[in-house]
Coordinates of C-alpha atoms in Angstrom, one line a residue:
M294 CA 0.0 0.0 0.0
L295 CA 2.7 2.5 1.0
S296 CA 4.8 1.7 -2.1
N297 CA 1.8 2.2 -4.3
R298 CA 1.1 5.6 -2.9
S299 CA 4.8 6.6 -3.0
H300 CA 5.3 5.5 -6.6
P301 CA 6.2 8.4 -8.9
D302 CA 3.6 7.3 -11.5
K303 CA 0.8 7.4 -8.9
G304 CA 1.5 10.9 -7.3
G305 CA 4.5 10.1 -5.3
S306 CA 8.2 11.0 -5.8
K307 CA 11.5 9.2 -6.2
A308 CA 12.7 10.3 -2.8
L309 CA 9.7 8.8 -1.0
M310 CA 9.9 5.6 -3.0
Q311 CA 13.6 5.4 -2.1
M312 CA 12.8 5.8 1.6
V313 CA 10.1 3.1 1.5
R314 CA 12.5 0.8 -0.2
Q315 CA 15.3 1.4 2.4
A316 CA 12.8 0.9 5.2
Y317 CA 11.6 -2.4 3.7
E318 CA 15.2 -3.6 3.4
Q319 CA 15.9 -2.8 7.1
V320 CA 12.7 -4.7 8.2
M321 CA 13.7 -7.7 6.1
K322 CA 17.2 -7.7 7.8
G323 CA 15.5 -7.7 11.2
N324 CA 16.4 -4.1 12.1
G325 CA 12.8 -2.9 12.3
A326 CA 13.5 -0.9 15.5
S327 CA 16.5 1.1 14.0
E328 CA 16.4 4.1 11.8
A329 CA 15.8 3.4 8.2
I330 CA 17.6 6.5 7.0
S331 CA 20.7 8.0 8.7
T332 CA 21.5 11.6 8.0
V333 CA 25.1 12.4 7.6
I334 CA 26.2 16.0 7.8
K335 CA 29.4 16.9 6.2
K336 CA 31.1 20.1 7.0
D337 CA 32.3 22.2 4.1
G338 CA 35.1 24.7 4.7
R339 CA 33.6 27.1 2.2
V340 CA 30.7 27.8 4.6
D341 CA 32.9 29.4 7.1
Q342 CA 34.6 31.3 4.4
L343 CA 31.4 32.6 3.1
Q344 CA 30.2 33.5 6.5
N345 CA 33.4 35.5 7.1
Q346 CA 32.9 37.2 3.7
L347 CA 29.3 38.0 4.7
I348 CA 30.4 39.6 8.0
T349 CA 33.1 41.6 6.1
L350 CA 30.6 42.8 3.5
E351 CA 28.2 43.8 6.2
K352 CA 30.9 45.9 7.9
I353 CA 31.8 47.5 4.6
H354 CA 28.2 48.2 3.9
E355 CA 27.8 49.8 7.3
E356 CA 30.9 52.0 6.8
L357 CA 29.7 53.0 3.3
R358 CA 26.3 53.9 4.8
I359 CA 27.9 56.1 7.5
A360 CA 30.1 57.7 4.9
F361 CA 27.0 58.3 2.6
D362 CA 25.1 59.9 5.5
E363 CA 28.1 62.2 6.3
S364 CA 28.4 63.2 2.6
Q365 CA 24.7 63.9 2.5
S366 CA 24.8 66.1 5.5
K367 CA 27.9 67.9 4.1
L368 CA 26.1 68.4 0.8
R369 CA 23.0 69.9 2.5
K370 CA 25.2 72.2 4.5
S371 CA 27.1 73.3 1.4
E372 CA 23.9 73.9 -0.4
A373 CA 22.6 76.0 2.5
E374 CA 25.9 78.0 2.6
L375 CA 25.8 78.5 -1.2
K376 CA 22.2 79.7 -1.0
H377 CA 23.1 82.1 1.8
L378 CA 26.1 83.4 -0.1
R379 CA 23.9 84.0 -3.2
S380 CA 21.3 85.9 -1.2
T381 CA 24.1 87.9 0.5
Q382 CA 25.7 88.7 -2.9
S383 CA 22.2 89.7 -4.3
Q384 CA 21.6 91.9 -1.3
Q385 CA 25.0 93.5 -1.7
S386 CA 24.5 94.1 -5.4
H387 CA 21.1 95.6 -4.6
D388 CA 22.7 97.9 -1.9
D389 CA 25.3 98.9 -4.4
Y390 CA 22.7 99.7 -6.9
E391 CA 20.7 101.8 -4.4
L392 CA 23.9 103.6 -3.4
T393 CA 24.6 104.4 -7.1
Q394 CA 21.1 105.7 -7.5
L395 CA 21.5 108.0 -4.5
K396 CA 24.8 109.3 -5.9
R397 CA 23.1 110.1 -9.3
E398 CA 20.2 111.8 -7.5
N399 CA 22.6 113.9 -5.4
I400 CA 24.5 115.0 -8.5
R401 CA 21.2 115.8 -10.2
L402 CA 20.0 117.9 -7.3
K403 CA 23.3 119.8 -7.1
R404 CA 22.9 120.6 -10.8
D405 CA 19.4 121.8 -10.3
I406 CA 20.4 124.0 -7.4
T407 CA 23.2 125.5 -9.5
D408 CA 20.8 126.2 -12.4
L409 CA 18.3 127.8 -10.0
Q410 CA 21.0 130.0 -8.5
H411 CA 22.1 131.1 -11.9
D412 CA 18.5 131.9 -13.0
L413 CA 17.9 133.8 -9.8
R414 CA 21.0 136.0 -10.4
A415 CA 20.0 136.6 -14.0
A416 CA 16.5 137.6 -12.9
K417 CA 17.8 140.0 -10.3
S418 CA 20.1 141.6 -12.9
T419 CA 17.4 142.1 -15.4
Q420 CA 14.7 143.4 -13.0
P421 CA 16.0 147.1 -12.8
L422 CA 16.3 147.2 -16.6
R423 CA 12.7 146.1 -17.0
S424 CA 11.4 148.7 -14.5
A425 CA 13.4 151.5 -16.3
S426 CA 12.0 150.4 -19.6
S427 CA 8.4 150.3 -18.3
E428 CA 8.8 153.9 -17.0
L429 CA 10.2 155.0 -20.3
S430 CA 7.4 153.4 -22.2
E431 CA 4.8 155.2 -20.0
D432 CA 6.4 158.6 -20.7
I433 CA 6.6 158.0 -24.4
N434 CA 3.2 156.3 -25.1
P435 CA 0.3 158.7 -24.7
N436 CA -2.2 156.0 -25.1
S437 CA -1.1 153.9 -22.1
P438 CA -3.7 152.8 -19.6
F439 CA -2.0 154.8 -16.8
K440 CA -2.3 158.0 -18.8
G441 CA -6.0 157.3 -19.4
A442 CA -6.6 156.8 -15.7
S443 CA -4.9 160.1 -14.9
N444 CA -7.2 161.9 -17.4
V445 CA -10.3 160.4 -15.9
F446 CA -9.2 161.4 -12.4
K447 CA -8.7 165.0 -13.6
Q448 CA -12.2 165.1 -15.2
A449 CA -13.8 163.8 -12.0
K450 CA -11.9 166.4 -10.0
T451 CA -13.1 169.2 -12.3
T452 CA -16.7 168.0 -12.1
G453 CA -16.6 168.1 -8.3
L454 CA -15.3 171.6 -8.2
T455 CA -18.0 172.8 -10.6
H456 CA -20.7 171.2 -8.6
R457 CA -19.5 172.7 -5.3
R458 CA -19.3 176.1 -7.0
K459 CA -22.9 175.9 -8.1
V460 CA -24.0 174.9 -4.6
W461 CA -22.3 178.0 -3.1
I462 CA -24.0 180.2 -5.8
V463 CA -27.4 178.8 -4.8
L464 CA -26.7 179.4 -1.1
A465 CA -25.4 182.9 -1.8
L466 CA -28.2 183.9 -4.2
P467 CA -30.2 186.0 -1.6
L468 CA -27.0 188.0 -0.7
L469 CA -26.4 188.6 -4.4
V470 CA -29.9 189.9 -5.0
I471 CA -29.4 192.4 -2.2
M472 CA -26.1 193.5 -3.5
A473 CA -27.5 193.8 -7.1
M474 CA -30.2 196.2 -5.8
L475 CA -27.4 198.5 -4.6
L476 CA -25.4 198.5 -7.9
P477 CA -26.3 200.0 -11.3
A478 CA -28.1 197.9 -13.9
G479 CA -25.1 197.2 -16.3
E480 CA -22.9 196.1 -13.5
H481 CA -25.7 193.7 -12.3
I482 CA -25.8 191.8 -15.6
Q483 CA -22.0 191.5 -15.9
T484 CA -21.7 190.2 -12.3
I485 CA -24.4 187.5 -12.8
I486 CA -22.8 186.4 -16.2
A487 CA -19.4 186.1 -14.5
L488 CA -20.8 183.9 -11.7
F489 CA -22.3 181.3 -14.1
D490 CA -19.4 181.2 -16.6
S491 CA -17.1 178.2 -16.1
P492 CA -13.4 179.2 -15.5
A493 CA -11.1 179.1 -18.5
E494 CA -9.0 176.0 -19.0
K495 CA -5.4 176.2 -18.0
V496 CA -2.9 176.3 -20.8
N497 CA -0.4 173.4 -20.7
S498 CA 3.0 175.1 -20.1
H499 CA 5.0 172.0 -20.8
P500 CA 7.0 172.2 -24.0
K501 CA 6.3 169.6 -26.7
I502 CA 9.4 168.2 -28.2
L503 CA 8.9 167.7 -32.0
T504 CA 12.4 166.5 -32.8
A505 CA 14.4 164.4 -30.3
H506 CA 18.2 164.5 -30.0
P507 CA 20.0 161.5 -31.7
D508 CA 21.8 160.7 -28.5
D509 CA 18.5 160.5 -26.5
L510 CA 17.0 158.3 -29.2
A511 CA 20.0 155.9 -29.1
K512 CA 19.8 155.8 -25.3
K513 CA 16.1 155.0 -25.4
N514 CA 16.5 152.3 -28.0
A515 CA 19.4 150.7 -26.0
Q516 CA 17.2 150.6 -22.9
Q517 CA 14.3 149.1 -24.8
Q518 CA 16.5 146.4 -26.3
A519 CA 18.0 145.6 -22.8
A520 CA 14.5 145.3 -21.4
M521 CA 13.4 142.8 -24.1
V522 CA 13.9 139.2 -23.2
M523 CA 15.1 137.3 -26.2
V524 CA 14.2 133.6 -26.1
I525 CA 16.3 131.7 -28.5
P526 CA 15.0 128.1 -29.1
E527 CA 17.5 125.5 -28.2
K528 CA 18.6 123.0 -30.8
P529 CA 17.1 119.5 -30.3
K530 CA 19.5 117.3 -28.5
A531 CA 20.8 114.3 -30.4
L532 CA 19.3 111.1 -29.2
P533 CA 21.7 108.4 -28.1
Q534 CA 22.2 105.6 -30.6
L535 CA 23.2 102.0 -29.6
K536 CA 26.3 100.5 -31.3
L537 CA 25.5 97.2 -33.0
V538 CA 27.6 94.1 -32.4
K539 CA 27.8 90.7 -34.1
E540 CA 28.3 88.5 -31.1
F541 CA 25.2 87.5 -29.1
G542 CA 24.7 85.9 -25.7
A543 CA 27.3 87.9 -23.7
W544 CA 27.2 91.2 -21.9
H545 CA 29.5 93.9 -23.3
K546 CA 30.3 97.6 -22.5
G547 CA 29.8 100.3 -25.1
Y548 CA 29.4 104.1 -25.5
F549 CA 26.7 106.1 -27.2
A550 CA 28.0 107.7 -30.4
E551 CA 26.4 111.1 -29.7
T552 CA 26.8 111.6 -26.0
Q553 CA 29.7 109.2 -25.2
Q554 CA 27.8 107.9 -22.2
P555 CA 28.7 104.3 -21.1
Y556 CA 26.3 101.4 -21.0
I557 CA 26.3 97.6 -21.0
A558 CA 24.1 95.6 -23.3
I559 CA 23.4 92.0 -24.5
R560 CA 22.2 90.8 -27.9
S561 CA 19.8 88.0 -28.5
E562 CA 20.0 85.5 -31.4
G563 CA 17.1 87.4 -33.0
G564 CA 19.0 90.7 -33.1
S565 CA 17.2 92.4 -30.2
Y566 CA 19.1 94.1 -27.3
V567 CA 18.7 94.6 -23.5
L568 CA 20.6 97.7 -22.4
H569 CA 21.5 99.0 -18.9
N570 CA 22.8 102.6 -18.5
C571 CA 24.3 104.7 -15.7
Q572 CA 20.9 105.9 -14.5
G573 CA 20.1 102.3 -13.5
E574 CA 17.5 101.8 -16.2
F575 CA 16.9 98.6 -18.3
Q576 CA 15.7 99.1 -21.9
Y577 CA 14.6 96.6 -24.4
Y578 CA 15.6 97.3 -28.1
M579 CA 13.2 95.1 -30.1
N580 CA 14.3 94.2 -33.6
Q581 CA 11.4 95.3 -36.0
N582 CA 12.4 92.6 -38.5
L583 CA 11.0 90.0 -36.1
R584 CA 7.5 88.7 -36.4
S585 CA 5.1 91.0 -34.6
R586 CA 3.6 89.6 -31.4
R587 CA 1.7 90.7 -28.4
L588 CA 4.0 92.6 -26.0
P589 CA 4.1 92.1 -22.3
A590 CA 2.5 94.7 -20.0
N591 CA 5.9 95.8 -18.5
L592 CA 7.3 97.1 -21.8
I593 CA 6.6 100.8 -22.0
Y594 CA 7.1 102.4 -25.5
E595 CA 9.7 105.3 -25.6
R596 CA 10.8 106.0 -29.2
R597 CA 12.2 104.4 -32.4
D598 CA 15.9 104.2 -33.4
R599 CA 16.7 102.9 -36.9
H600 CA 15.2 99.4 -37.1
F601 CA 14.6 99.2 -33.3
T602 CA 11.6 100.0 -31.2
I603 CA 12.8 101.0 -27.7
Y604 CA 10.8 100.1 -24.6
S605 CA 11.6 100.8 -21.0
M606 CA 11.2 98.1 -18.4
P607 CA 10.2 99.7 -15.1
Y608 CA 9.0 96.4 -13.6
G609 CA 8.6 92.7 -14.4
N610 CA 11.0 90.2 -15.9
G611 CA 14.5 91.7 -16.6
S612 CA 14.0 95.0 -14.8
T613 CA 16.1 94.4 -11.7
L614 CA 19.8 93.6 -11.1
A615 CA 18.8 90.6 -8.8
Q616 CA 17.1 88.9 -11.7
W617 CA 20.1 89.2 -14.0
S618 CA 22.7 88.3 -11.4
G619 CA 20.8 85.3 -10.1
S620 CA 19.9 83.5 -13.4
K621 CA 21.6 81.9 -16.3
S622 CA 19.1 83.4 -18.9
L623 CA 15.9 85.4 -19.0
L624 CA 12.9 85.2 -21.4
I625 CA 11.8 88.7 -22.6
N626 CA 9.1 89.0 -25.2
D627 CA 9.7 85.4 -26.3
E628 CA 13.4 86.0 -26.7
Y629 CA 16.1 84.3 -24.6
F630 CA 18.9 86.5 -23.4
P631 CA 21.8 84.4 -21.9
N632 CA 23.3 85.9 -18.8
Q633 CA 27.0 85.5 -19.5
G634 CA 29.5 88.0 -18.0
F635 CA 26.9 90.2 -16.4
E636 CA 28.6 90.7 -13.0
N637 CA 32.0 91.7 -14.6
A638 CA 30.3 94.1 -17.1
Y639 CA 28.1 95.7 -14.4
Q640 CA 31.2 96.3 -12.2
D641 CA 33.0 97.8 -15.1
L642 CA 30.0 100.1 -15.8
L643 CA 29.9 101.2 -12.2
N644 CA 33.6 102.2 -12.3
T645 CA 33.1 104.1 -15.6
C646 CA 30.0 105.9 -14.4
D647 CA 31.8 107.1 -11.3
L648 CA 34.5 108.6 -13.5
V649 CA 32.0 110.2 -15.9
Y650 CA 29.8 111.7 -13.2

């Protein structure tokens, strides 16, 4: 029964069949109480060697894990220090920029004060000449408004005197009647006519000069010319023009052809430029040969220069020093501007601007 169940063809295995056969042989030999199968364990020297190798590998693995953790901690510490250094450099560059702006503003205010002082001195020097010329014009021009006001005042004064005289005549009329009764008839009539007649106008005793002396005319003309303020229109100032370069992707320093003012600029592959001047402004020179597109809101139109349309960038992407110093490239109006050599070019611009201003 047991051999049938353990046969490989009936669901058993060769090992079970071998064990049944060995047990049967032991029973047939009369050794039914002993073990049918004896297990012999042989020691292999490679097991100890493999165990030693396993222990060594575990130690190496532990050392490598400790070294990896230490390197990871050092890497995180280095990244934190690098981030802090970048933020410090960015803050320092921003402080340098603010200091430069304050210097520019101080210079501009000094110039404005100098111009105002000059204008004040010029105004004080021209004020006496203007007053003398106004008095001269009043004496020469008989139709001036001051002359008309004087005539009106004289007429009002004459009318008041005539009115007061008539009032005294009416009040003294009874006395005149009594006096007329005591005088002859001819004298009465002459006296009454003399009372109601208005006094004769005074003859102007001032001489009227018909022909003036040539020296007086020359002096009057000189005073009038000195009183006149000649405003000469200034010639329009030449607008600064950007110098074109062939290389793109790197910041370079240049000078405007008309004003010789320094600047730094970078050219894109499409032929557009981003410019930074001594006043701390960023400008975008868009190449008009490019396909027209919708412009960002931070680009403010200023003017045209040859085949460029110039826009100022008061805010937004590309308008601050921190954005340029802390990036490898910037995207402005769908154009990539690499940021190669910005810090060196900016430092060179600061030194040049300090010499110019």
